[in-house]
Short mmCIF file of C-alpha atoms in Angstrom, two decimals:
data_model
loop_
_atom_site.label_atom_id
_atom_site.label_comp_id
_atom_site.label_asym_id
_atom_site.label_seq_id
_atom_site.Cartn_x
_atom_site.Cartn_y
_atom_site.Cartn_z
CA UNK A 1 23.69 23.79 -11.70
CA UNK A 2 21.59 26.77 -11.03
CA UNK A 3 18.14 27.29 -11.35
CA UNK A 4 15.28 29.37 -10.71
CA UNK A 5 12.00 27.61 -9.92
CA UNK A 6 9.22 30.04 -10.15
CA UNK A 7 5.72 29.77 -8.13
CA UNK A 8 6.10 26.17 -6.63
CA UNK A 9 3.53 25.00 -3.71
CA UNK A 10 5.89 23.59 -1.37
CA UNK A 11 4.66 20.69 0.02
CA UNK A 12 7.18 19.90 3.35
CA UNK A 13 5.43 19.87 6.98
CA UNK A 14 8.85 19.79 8.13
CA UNK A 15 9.76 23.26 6.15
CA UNK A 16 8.57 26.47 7.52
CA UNK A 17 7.61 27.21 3.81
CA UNK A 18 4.90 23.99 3.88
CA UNK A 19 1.87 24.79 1.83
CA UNK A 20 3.52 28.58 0.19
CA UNK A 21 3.80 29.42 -2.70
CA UNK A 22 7.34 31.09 -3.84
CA UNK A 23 10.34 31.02 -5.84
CA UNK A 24 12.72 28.66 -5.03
CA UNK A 25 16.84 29.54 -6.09
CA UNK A 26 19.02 26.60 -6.08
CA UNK A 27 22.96 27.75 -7.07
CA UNK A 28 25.42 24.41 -7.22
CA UNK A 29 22.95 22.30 -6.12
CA UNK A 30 22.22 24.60 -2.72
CA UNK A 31 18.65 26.02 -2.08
CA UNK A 32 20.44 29.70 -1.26
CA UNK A 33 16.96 31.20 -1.22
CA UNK A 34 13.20 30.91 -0.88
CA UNK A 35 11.28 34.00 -1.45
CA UNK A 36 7.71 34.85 -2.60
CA UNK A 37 9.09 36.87 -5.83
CA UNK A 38 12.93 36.24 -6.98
CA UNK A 39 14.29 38.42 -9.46
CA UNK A 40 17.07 36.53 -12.15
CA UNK A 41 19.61 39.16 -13.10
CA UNK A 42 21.94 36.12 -13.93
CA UNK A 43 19.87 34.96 -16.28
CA UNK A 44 19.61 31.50 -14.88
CA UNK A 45 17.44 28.32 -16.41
CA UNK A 46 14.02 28.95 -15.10
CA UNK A 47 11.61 26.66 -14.24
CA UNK A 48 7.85 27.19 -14.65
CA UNK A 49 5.32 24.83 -15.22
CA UNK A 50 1.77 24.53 -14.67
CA UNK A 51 0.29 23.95 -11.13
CA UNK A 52 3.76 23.16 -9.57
CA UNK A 53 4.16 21.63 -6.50
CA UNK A 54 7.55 20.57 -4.91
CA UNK A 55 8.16 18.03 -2.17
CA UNK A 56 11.50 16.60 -0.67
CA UNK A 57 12.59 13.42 -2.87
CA UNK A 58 10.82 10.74 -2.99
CA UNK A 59 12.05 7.06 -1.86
CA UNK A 60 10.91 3.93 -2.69
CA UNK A 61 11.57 1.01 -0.25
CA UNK A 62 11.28 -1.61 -2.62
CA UNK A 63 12.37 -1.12 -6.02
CA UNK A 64 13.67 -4.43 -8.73
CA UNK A 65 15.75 -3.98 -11.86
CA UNK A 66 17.79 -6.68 -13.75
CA UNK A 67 21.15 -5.97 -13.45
CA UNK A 68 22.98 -7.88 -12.77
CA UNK A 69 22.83 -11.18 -14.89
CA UNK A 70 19.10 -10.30 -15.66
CA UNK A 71 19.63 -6.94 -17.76
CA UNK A 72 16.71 -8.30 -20.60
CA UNK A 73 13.93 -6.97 -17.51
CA UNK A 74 15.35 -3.73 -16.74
CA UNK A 75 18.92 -2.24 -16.09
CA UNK A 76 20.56 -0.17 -13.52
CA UNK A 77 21.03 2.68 -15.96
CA UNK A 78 17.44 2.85 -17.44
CA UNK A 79 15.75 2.16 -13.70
CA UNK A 80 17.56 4.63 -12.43
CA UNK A 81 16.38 7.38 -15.09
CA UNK A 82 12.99 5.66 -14.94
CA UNK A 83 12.55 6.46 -11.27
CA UNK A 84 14.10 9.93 -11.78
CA UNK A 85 11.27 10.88 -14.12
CA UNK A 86 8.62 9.25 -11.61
CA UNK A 87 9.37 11.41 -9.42
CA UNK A 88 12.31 9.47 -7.03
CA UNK A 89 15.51 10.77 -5.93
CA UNK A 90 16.18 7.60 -3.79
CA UNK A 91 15.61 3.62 -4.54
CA UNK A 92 15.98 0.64 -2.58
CA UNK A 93 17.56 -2.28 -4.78
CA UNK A 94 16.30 -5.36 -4.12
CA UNK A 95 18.43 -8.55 -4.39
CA UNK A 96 16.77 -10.59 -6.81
CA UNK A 97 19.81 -10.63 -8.87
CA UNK A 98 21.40 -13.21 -11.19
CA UNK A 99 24.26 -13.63 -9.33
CA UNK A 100 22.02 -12.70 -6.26
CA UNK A 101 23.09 -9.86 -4.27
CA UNK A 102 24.67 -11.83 -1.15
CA UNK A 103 28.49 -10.41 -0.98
CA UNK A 104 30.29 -7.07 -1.05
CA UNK A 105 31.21 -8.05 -4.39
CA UNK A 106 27.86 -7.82 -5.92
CA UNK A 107 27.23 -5.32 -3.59
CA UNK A 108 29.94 -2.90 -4.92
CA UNK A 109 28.68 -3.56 -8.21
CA UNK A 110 25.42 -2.49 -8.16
CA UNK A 111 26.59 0.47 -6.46
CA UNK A 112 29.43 1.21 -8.77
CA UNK A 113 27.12 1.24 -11.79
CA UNK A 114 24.63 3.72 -10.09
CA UNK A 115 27.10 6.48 -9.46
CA UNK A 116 26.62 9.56 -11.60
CA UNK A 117 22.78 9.64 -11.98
CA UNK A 118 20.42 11.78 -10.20
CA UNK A 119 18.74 9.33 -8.51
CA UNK A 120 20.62 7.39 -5.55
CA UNK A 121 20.70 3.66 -5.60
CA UNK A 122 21.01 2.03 -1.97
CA UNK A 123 21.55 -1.69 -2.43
CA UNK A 124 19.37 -3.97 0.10
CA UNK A 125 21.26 -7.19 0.34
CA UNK A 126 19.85 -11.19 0.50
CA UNK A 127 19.49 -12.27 4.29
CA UNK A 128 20.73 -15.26 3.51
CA UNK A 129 22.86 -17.04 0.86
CA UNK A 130 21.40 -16.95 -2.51
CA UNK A 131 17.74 -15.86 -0.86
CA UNK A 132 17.62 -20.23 0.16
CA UNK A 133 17.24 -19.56 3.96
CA UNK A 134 20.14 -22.03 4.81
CA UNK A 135 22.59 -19.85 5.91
CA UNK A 136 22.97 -16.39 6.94
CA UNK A 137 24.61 -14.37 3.57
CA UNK A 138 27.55 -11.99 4.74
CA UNK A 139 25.77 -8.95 6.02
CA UNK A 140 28.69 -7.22 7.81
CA UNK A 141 30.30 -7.15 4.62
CA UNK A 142 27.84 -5.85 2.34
CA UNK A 143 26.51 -3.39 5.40
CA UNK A 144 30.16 -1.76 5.08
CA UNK A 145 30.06 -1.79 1.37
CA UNK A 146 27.04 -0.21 1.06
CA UNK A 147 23.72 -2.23 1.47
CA UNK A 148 21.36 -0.53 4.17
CA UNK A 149 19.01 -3.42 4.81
CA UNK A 150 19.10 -7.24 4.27
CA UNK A 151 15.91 -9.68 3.05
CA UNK A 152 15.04 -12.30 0.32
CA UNK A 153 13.08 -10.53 -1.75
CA UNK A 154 9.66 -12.15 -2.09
CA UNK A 155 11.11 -15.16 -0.34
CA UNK A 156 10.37 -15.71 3.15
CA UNK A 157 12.41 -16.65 5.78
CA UNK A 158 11.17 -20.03 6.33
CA UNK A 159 14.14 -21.34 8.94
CA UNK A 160 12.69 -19.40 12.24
CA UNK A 161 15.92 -20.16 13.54
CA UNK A 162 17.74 -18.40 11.26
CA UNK A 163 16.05 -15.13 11.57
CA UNK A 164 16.38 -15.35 15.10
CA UNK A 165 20.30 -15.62 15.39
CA UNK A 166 20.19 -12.74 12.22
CA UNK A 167 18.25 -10.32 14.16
CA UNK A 168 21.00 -10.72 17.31
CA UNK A 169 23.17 -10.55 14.90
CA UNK A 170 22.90 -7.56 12.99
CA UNK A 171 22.38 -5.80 16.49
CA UNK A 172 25.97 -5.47 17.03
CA UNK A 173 26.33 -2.90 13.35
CA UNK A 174 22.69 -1.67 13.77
CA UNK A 175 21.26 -3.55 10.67
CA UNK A 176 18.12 -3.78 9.47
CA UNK A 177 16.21 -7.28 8.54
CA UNK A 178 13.44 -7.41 6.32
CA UNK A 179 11.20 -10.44 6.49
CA UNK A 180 8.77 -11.31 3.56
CA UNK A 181 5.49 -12.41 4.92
CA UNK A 182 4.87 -15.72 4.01
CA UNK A 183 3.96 -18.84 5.57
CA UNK A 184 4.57 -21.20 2.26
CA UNK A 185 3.56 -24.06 3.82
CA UNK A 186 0.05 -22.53 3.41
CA UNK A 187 0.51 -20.33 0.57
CA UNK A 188 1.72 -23.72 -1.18
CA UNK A 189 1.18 -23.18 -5.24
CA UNK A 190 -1.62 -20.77 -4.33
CA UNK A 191 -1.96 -18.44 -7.28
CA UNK A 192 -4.70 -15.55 -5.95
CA UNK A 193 -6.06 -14.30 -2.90
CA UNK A 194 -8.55 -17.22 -1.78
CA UNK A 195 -11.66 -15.76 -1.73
CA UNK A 196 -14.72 -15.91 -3.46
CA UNK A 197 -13.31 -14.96 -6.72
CA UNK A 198 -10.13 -17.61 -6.51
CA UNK A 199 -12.99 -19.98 -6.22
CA UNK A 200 -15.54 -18.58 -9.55
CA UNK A 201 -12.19 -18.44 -11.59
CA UNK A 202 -11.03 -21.75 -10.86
CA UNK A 203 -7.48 -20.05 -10.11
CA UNK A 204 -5.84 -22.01 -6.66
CA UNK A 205 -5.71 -19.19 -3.50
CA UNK A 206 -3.11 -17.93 -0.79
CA UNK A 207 -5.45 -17.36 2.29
CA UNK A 208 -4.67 -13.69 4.43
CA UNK A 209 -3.37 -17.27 6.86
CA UNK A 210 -0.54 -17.42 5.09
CA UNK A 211 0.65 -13.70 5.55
CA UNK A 212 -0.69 -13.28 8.92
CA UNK A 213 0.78 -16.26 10.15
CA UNK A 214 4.09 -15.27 9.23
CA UNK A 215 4.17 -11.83 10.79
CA UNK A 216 2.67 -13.25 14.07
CA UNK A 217 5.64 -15.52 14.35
CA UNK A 218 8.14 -13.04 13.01
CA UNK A 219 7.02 -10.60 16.35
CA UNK A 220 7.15 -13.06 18.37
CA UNK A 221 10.83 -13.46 17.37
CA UNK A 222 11.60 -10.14 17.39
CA UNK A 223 9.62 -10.14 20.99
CA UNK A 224 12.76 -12.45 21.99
CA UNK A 225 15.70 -11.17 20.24
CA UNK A 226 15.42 -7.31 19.65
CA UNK A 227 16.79 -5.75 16.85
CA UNK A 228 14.67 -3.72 14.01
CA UNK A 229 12.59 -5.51 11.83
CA UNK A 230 10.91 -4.28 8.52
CA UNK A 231 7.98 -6.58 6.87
CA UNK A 232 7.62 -5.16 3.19
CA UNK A 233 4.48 -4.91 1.33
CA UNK A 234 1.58 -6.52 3.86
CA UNK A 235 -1.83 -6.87 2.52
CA UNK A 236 -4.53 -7.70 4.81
CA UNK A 237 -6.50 -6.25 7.34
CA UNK A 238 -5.20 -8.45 10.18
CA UNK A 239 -1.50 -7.93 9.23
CA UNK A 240 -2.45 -4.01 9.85
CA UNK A 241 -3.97 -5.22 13.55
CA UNK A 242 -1.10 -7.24 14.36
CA UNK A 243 1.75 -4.84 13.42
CA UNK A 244 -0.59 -2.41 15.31
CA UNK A 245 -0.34 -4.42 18.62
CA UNK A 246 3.21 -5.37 17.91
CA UNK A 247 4.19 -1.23 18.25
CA UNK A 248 2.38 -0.14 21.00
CA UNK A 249 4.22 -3.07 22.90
CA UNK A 250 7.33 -1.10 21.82
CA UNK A 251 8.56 -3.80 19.09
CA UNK A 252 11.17 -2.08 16.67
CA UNK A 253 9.14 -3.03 13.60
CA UNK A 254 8.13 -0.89 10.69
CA UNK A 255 6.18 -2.19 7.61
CA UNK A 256 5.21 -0.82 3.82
CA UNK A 257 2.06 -1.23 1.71
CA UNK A 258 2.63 -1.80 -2.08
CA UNK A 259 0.62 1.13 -3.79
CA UNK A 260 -1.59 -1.81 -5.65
CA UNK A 261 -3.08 -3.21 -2.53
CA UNK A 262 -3.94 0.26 -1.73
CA UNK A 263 -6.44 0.90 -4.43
CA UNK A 264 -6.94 -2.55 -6.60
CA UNK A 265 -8.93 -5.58 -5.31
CA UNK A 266 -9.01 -8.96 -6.46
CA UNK A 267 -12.02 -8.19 -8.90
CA UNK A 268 -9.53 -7.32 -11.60
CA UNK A 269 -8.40 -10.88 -11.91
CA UNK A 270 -11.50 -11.69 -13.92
CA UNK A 271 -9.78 -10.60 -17.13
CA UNK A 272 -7.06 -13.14 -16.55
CA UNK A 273 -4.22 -10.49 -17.59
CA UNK A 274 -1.57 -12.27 -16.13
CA UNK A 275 -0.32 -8.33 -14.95
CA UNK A 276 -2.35 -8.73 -12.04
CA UNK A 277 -0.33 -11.86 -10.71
CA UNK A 278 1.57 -10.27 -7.84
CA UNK A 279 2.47 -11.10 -4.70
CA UNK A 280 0.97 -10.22 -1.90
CA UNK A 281 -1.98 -11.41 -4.16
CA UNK A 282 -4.64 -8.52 -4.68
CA UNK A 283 -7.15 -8.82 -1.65
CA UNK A 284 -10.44 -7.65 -0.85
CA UNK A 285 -12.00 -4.33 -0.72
CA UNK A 286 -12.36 -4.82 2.99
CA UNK A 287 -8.61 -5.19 3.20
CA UNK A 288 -7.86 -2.34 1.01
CA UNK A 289 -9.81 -0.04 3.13
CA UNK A 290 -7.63 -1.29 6.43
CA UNK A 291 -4.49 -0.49 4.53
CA UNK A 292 -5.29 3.03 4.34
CA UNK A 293 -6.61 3.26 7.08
CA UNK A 294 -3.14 1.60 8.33
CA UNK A 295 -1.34 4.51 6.16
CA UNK A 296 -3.20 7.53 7.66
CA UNK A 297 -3.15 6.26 11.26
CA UNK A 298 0.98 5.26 10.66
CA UNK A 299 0.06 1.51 11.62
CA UNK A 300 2.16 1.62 8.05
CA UNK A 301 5.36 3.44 7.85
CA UNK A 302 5.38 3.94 3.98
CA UNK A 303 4.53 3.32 0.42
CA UNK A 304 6.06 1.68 -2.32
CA UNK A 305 5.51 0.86 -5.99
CA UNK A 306 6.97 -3.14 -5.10
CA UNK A 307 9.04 -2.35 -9.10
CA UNK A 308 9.49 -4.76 -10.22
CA UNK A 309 10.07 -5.84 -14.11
CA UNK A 310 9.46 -8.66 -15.97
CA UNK A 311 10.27 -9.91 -19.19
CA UNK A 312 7.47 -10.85 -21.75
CA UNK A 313 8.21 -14.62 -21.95
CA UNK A 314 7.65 -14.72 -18.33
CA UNK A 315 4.80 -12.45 -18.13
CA UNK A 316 2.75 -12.57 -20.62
CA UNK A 317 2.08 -16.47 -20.92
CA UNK A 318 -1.17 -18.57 -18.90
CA UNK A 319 -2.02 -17.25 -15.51
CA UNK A 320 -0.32 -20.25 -13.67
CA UNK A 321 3.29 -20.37 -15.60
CA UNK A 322 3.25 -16.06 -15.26
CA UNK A 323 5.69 -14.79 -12.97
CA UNK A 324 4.87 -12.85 -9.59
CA UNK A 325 5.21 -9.08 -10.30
CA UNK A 326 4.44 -5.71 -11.60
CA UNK A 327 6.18 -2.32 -13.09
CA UNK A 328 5.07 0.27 -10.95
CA UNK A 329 7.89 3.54 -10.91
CA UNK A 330 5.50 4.86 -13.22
CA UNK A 331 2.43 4.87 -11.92
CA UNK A 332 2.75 5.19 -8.03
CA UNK A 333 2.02 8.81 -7.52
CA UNK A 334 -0.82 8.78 -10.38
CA UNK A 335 -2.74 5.72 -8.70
CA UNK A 336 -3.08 6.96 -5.49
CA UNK A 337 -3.29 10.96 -5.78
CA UNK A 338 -6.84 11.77 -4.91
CA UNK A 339 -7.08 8.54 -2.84
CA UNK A 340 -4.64 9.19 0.18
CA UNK A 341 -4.48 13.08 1.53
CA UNK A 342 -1.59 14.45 -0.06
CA UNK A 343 0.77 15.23 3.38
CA UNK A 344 -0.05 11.64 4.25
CA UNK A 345 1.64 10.59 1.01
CA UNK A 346 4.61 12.68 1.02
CA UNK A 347 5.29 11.54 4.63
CA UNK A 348 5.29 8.05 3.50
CA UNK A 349 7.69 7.94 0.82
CA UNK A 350 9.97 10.88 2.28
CA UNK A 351 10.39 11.25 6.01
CA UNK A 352 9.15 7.73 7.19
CA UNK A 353 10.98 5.58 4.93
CA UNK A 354 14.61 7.68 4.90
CA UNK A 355 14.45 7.70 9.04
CA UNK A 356 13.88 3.74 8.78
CA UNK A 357 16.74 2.97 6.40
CA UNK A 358 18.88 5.71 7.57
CA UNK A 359 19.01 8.05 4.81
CA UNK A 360 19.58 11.65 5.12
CA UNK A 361 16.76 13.56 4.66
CA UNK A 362 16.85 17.34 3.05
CA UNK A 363 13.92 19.51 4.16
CA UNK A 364 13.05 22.50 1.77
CA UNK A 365 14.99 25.65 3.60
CA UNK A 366 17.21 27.75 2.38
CA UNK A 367 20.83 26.24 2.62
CA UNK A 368 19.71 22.76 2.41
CA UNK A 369 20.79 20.67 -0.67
CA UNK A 370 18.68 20.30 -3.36
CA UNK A 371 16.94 17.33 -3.09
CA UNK A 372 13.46 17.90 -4.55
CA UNK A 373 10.22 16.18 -6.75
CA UNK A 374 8.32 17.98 -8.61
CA UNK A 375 4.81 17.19 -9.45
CA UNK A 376 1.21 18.24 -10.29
CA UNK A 377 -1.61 17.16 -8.27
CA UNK A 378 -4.31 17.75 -10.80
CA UNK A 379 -3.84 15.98 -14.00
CA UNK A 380 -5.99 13.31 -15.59
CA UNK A 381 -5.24 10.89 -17.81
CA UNK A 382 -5.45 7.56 -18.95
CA UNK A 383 -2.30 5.43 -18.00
CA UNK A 384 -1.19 3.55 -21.63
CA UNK A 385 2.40 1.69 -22.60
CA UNK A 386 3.34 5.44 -24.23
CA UNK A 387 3.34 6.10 -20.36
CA UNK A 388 5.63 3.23 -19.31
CA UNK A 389 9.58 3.91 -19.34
CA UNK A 390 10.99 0.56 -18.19
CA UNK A 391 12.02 -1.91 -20.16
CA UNK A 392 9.33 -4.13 -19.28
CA UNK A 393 5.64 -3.53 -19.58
CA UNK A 394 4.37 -5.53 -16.86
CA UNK A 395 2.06 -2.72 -15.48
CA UNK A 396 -0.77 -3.46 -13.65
CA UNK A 397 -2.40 0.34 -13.72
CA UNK A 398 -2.32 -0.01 -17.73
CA UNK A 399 -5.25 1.47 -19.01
CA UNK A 400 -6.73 2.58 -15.82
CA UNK A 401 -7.44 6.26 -15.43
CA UNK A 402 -5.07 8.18 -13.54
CA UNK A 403 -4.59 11.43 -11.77
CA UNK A 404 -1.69 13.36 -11.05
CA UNK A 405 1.43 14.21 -13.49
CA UNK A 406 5.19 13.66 -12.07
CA UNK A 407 7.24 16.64 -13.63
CA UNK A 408 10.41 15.07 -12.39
CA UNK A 409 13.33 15.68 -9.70
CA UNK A 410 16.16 17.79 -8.93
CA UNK A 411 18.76 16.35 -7.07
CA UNK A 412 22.24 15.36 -6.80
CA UNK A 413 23.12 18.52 -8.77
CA UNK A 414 20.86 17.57 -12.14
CA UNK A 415 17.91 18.32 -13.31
CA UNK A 416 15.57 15.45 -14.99
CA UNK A 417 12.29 16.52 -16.22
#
């Protein structure tokens, strides 16, 4: 593959080309030179497109697709180009497989069926044994066959026990555990965040309790045991304090924000679209505003869209029988460009999340692989099902205005636009 991408903003505070403009020649898949004017005697593809910017790859932390066993939301193949033209080089896999993703086996699966598209899969394996928190699943195992973290997704740990002996226990490979947080002895059947509008619409609420709970007793374990500990997708203003506390005492812990909480409040649940039914529930504006303040101050280590597809007969029923989730490849950069400074969000879905999970990050110099999202930062729209790519159409942004267009990515030797 070679290519000549003309007049790109490079956005990379790690590249001594951050915030240039300049051509950008990438032969085999190798940046072999950055310049402010390139000539093309080869006659190589060129690249030019309107207000181009260019940032490392992007990775999301927390990404869902079907496969296997559950291929009618979303499969590996089409998630994979899905995230490629949102702008990701790099997704995290969650296990919420049918079988779930608790052996090498599965493990090696998933993996096997990723290789060959521009966008790396990394597999993050079930904690414990079918995500039931009763045993410990076989994380050794799936560690050496490929998985890079282990947690139930959207299923807490309830057994305190149990994440106790896994955190000593993945010490001795260097693993990471990733801990849902919450408490569902107080979440119970709750719906909604409980607040004032859980209480006008009738619809049963999950107090902040019931996450903050949770991560309080999760540090305290971690307190005792050591190890590194990741808490995906918090969504309240006292989860921000206490993860807050928890680092400056030196805890090994590291959290995400989904890119919902950052900019939707529970005031869009008075339309009833089951598409706002996620979990963390939406919170309060007072909340939001923590989270990004969280972000900006790195309280929270990074962003993700929380991807996760779901099939019409599950979705798009009554509010109570809907399933937890939305689609959200699509929309990630689009929702919060404009809303978070731009370095800010490049840091949290490139740098900050590839140190965590131990992924090998390519800064923008010359020699470097190719490993690069390309976007514009000033594009408005309006965010309709012609915009959604996955299988499912589960998206919580639909019909919001958006700003921001996601060209595509250039990695692993391809080119996806």
């Amino acid at each position: 593959m070679n290519i000549l991408i003309k007049s790109a903003i490079i956005v990379d505070p790690s590249s001594p080309f951050h915030q240039q403009k300049n051509d950008i020649l990438i032969e085999k898949g190798i940046i072999t030179k950055i310049s402010k004017t390139i000539q093309n005697p080869n006659n190589y593809k060129e690249i030019k497109l309107e207000n181009l910017h260019i940032s490392q790859g992007w990775f999301d932390s927390s990404v869902c697709f079907g496969e296997p066993g559950l291929e009618e939301r979303e499969t590996i193949e089409n998630g994979l180009n899905t995230a490629a033209k949102s702008g990701f080089t790099a997704v995290a896999v969650n296990p919420n497989t049918s079988p779930a993703a608790d052996n090498k086996s599965t493990i090696e699966f998933i993996k096997h069926k990723s290789f060959g598209f521009a966008t790396n899969l990394y597999p993050i394996g079930n904690f414990t044994k079918g995500g039931q928190s009763v045993d410990l699943a076989e994380l050794y195992d799936m560690q050496n066959s490929g998985a890079i973290a282990f947690g139930d997704y959207n299923k807490s740990i309830s057994n305190a026990n149990l994440l106790k002996i896994g955190l000593q226990y993945v010490q001795n490979f260097d693993g990471l555990v990733l801990s849902f947080p919450q408490d569902n002895s107080i979440a119970t059947e709750g719906l909604v965040n409980e607040e004032i509008n859980s209480t006008k619409l009738g619809l049963k609420g999950i107090p902040s309790l019931a996450e903050e709970l949770q991560i309080a007793r999760d540090l305290f374990i971690l307190e005792y045991t050591g190890g590194k500990l990741h808490i995906p997708t918090i969504s309240t203003e006292n989860a921000v304090k206490l993860i807050k506390n928890a680092k400056k005492k030196g805890l090994n812990v590291s959290c995400s924000v989904a890119a919902h909480h950052l900019v939707l409040t529970d005031d869009e649940l008075k339309s009833f679209d089951a598409n706002t039914k996620v979990l963390p529930p939406l919170r309060t504006l007072k909340d939001t505003k923590a989270l990004i303040k969280g972000l900006k101050e790195g309280v929270i280590d990074m962003i993700t869209s929380d991807h996760n597809p779901i099939d019409i007969e599950h979705k798009k029923v009554e509010y109570y029988n809907a399933k937890f989730g939305t689609i959200g490849l699509e929309s990630l950069f689009s929702a919060l460009n404009k809303k978070i400074d731009l370095d800010v969000f490049i840091a949290s879905l490139t740098t900050n999340p590839k140190k965590r999970f131990k992924i090998k990050t390519e800064t923008i110099s010359e020699g470097n692989k190719a490993d690069l999202t390309l976007f514009n930062p000033e594009f408005e729209y309006q965010f309709t099902e012609n915009n959604i790519l996955s299988t499912s159409k589960n998206a919580i942004f639909l019909n919001k205005k958006m700003n921001g267009k996601v060209y595509g990515i250039i990695a692993n030797n391809q080119v996806v636009l």
